């Protein structure tokens, strides 16, 4: 069973701080890694994806991938109250999986003013 | 205006009835997926389809059925055999962005309540 694990939180950070969200996965054959943000009652929206080791930056968001250690993280700089949401890590195992994603259970982030 | 639509947004059914959830996309994506989300949980894959007239079971397909007669449409039927059908159902479609890396986008979801 391919697994994706996230700390469920909640993670609470003050406004303006860096929020760090972590995700580990069990299958070394995993190829692509995605971070989604989900507001309460809404559907997930794609923030970033990464498939090469290292960092990928997009605005206030940075995704970090370490395939040797089998973890992927998401940093949110200058956190805002509007970043308060559940963050879902998702992993694609490549091959003939045709983009199937396995999701972690999500980390609840609260940014307080 | 491109996107994924799901209807209805809220659906109420009596136990023992089959119900069909609609999913339509005009993004010209080949692959489509159905997920289920329970409170406080991540998403679990029900069915997925890579091309028209072909689909595969996901991790929790029992009690569900799908069809893919058109590229744009991937309806999900929740049958009376599904033991715990009350959940938030999400449809997604995807495009290959990097030789096997698929970016997956979600519709707004249908919240099904069965009593």
CSV table of C-alpha atoms in Angstrom, one decimal, chain A residues 47-103:
chain,number,residue,atom,x,y,z
A,47,UNK,CA,-0.6,25.5,-5.5
A,48,UNK,CA,2.5,23.9,-6.8
A,49,UNK,CA,4.0,20.7,-8.1
A,50,UNK,CA,7.6,19.5,-8.1
A,51,UNK,CA,9.4,16.5,-9.6
A,52,UNK,CA,13.1,17.2,-9.3
A,53,UNK,CA,15.1,17.2,-6.1
A,54,UNK,CA,15.7,20.6,-4.6
A,55,UNK,CA,13.6,23.8,-4.3
A,56,UNK,CA,10.9,25.3,-6.5
A,57,UNK,CA,9.7,28.8,-5.7
A,58,UNK,CA,6.5,30.5,-6.7
A,59,UNK,CA,5.8,33.8,-5.0
A,60,UNK,CA,5.5,33.3,-1.3
A,61,UNK,CA,5.5,29.5,-1.7
A,62,UNK,CA,8.5,27.2,-1.9
A,63,UNK,CA,8.3,23.4,-2.4
A,64,UNK,CA,11.2,21.3,-1.4
A,65,UNK,CA,11.8,17.8,-2.5
A,66,UNK,CA,14.3,15.2,-1.1
A,67,UNK,CA,13.8,11.9,-2.8
A,68,UNK,CA,16.6,10.2,-0.8
A,69,UNK,CA,14.8,10.9,2.4
A,70,UNK,CA,11.3,10.6,0.8
A,71,UNK,CA,9.9,13.8,2.0
A,72,UNK,CA,8.5,16.9,0.4
A,73,UNK,CA,7.7,20.2,2.2
A,74,UNK,CA,5.9,23.4,1.5
A,75,UNK,CA,7.1,26.7,3.0
A,76,UNK,CA,4.8,29.7,3.0
A,77,UNK,CA,6.7,33.0,3.7
A,78,UNK,CA,5.0,36.1,5.1
A,79,UNK,CA,2.0,34.0,6.1
A,80,UNK,CA,-1.4,35.8,5.9
A,81,UNK,CA,-4.7,35.0,7.6
A,82,UNK,CA,-6.0,34.2,4.1
A,83,UNK,CA,-3.5,31.3,4.0
A,84,UNK,CA,-5.5,29.6,6.8
A,85,UNK,CA,-6.7,26.4,5.2
A,86,UNK,CA,-6.0,22.7,5.0
A,87,UNK,CA,-3.0,21.8,2.9
A,88,UNK,CA,-3.0,18.5,1.1
A,89,UNK,CA,0.1,16.7,-0.1
A,90,UNK,CA,-0.4,14.4,-3.1
A,91,UNK,CA,2.0,12.0,-4.8
A,92,UNK,CA,1.9,10.4,-8.2
A,93,UNK,CA,3.7,7.1,-8.7
A,94,UNK,CA,4.4,7.4,-12.4
A,95,UNK,CA,4.6,4.5,-14.8
A,96,UNK,CA,1.1,3.5,-15.9
A,97,UNK,CA,-0.6,5.3,-13.1
A,98,UNK,CA,-1.9,7.9,-15.5
A,99,UNK,CA,-1.7,10.7,-13.1
A,100,UNK,CA,-3.4,9.0,-10.2
A,101,UNK,CA,-2.7,10.8,-7.0
A,102,UNK,CA,-2.5,9.4,-3.5
A,103,UNK,CA,-3.3,12.1,-0.9
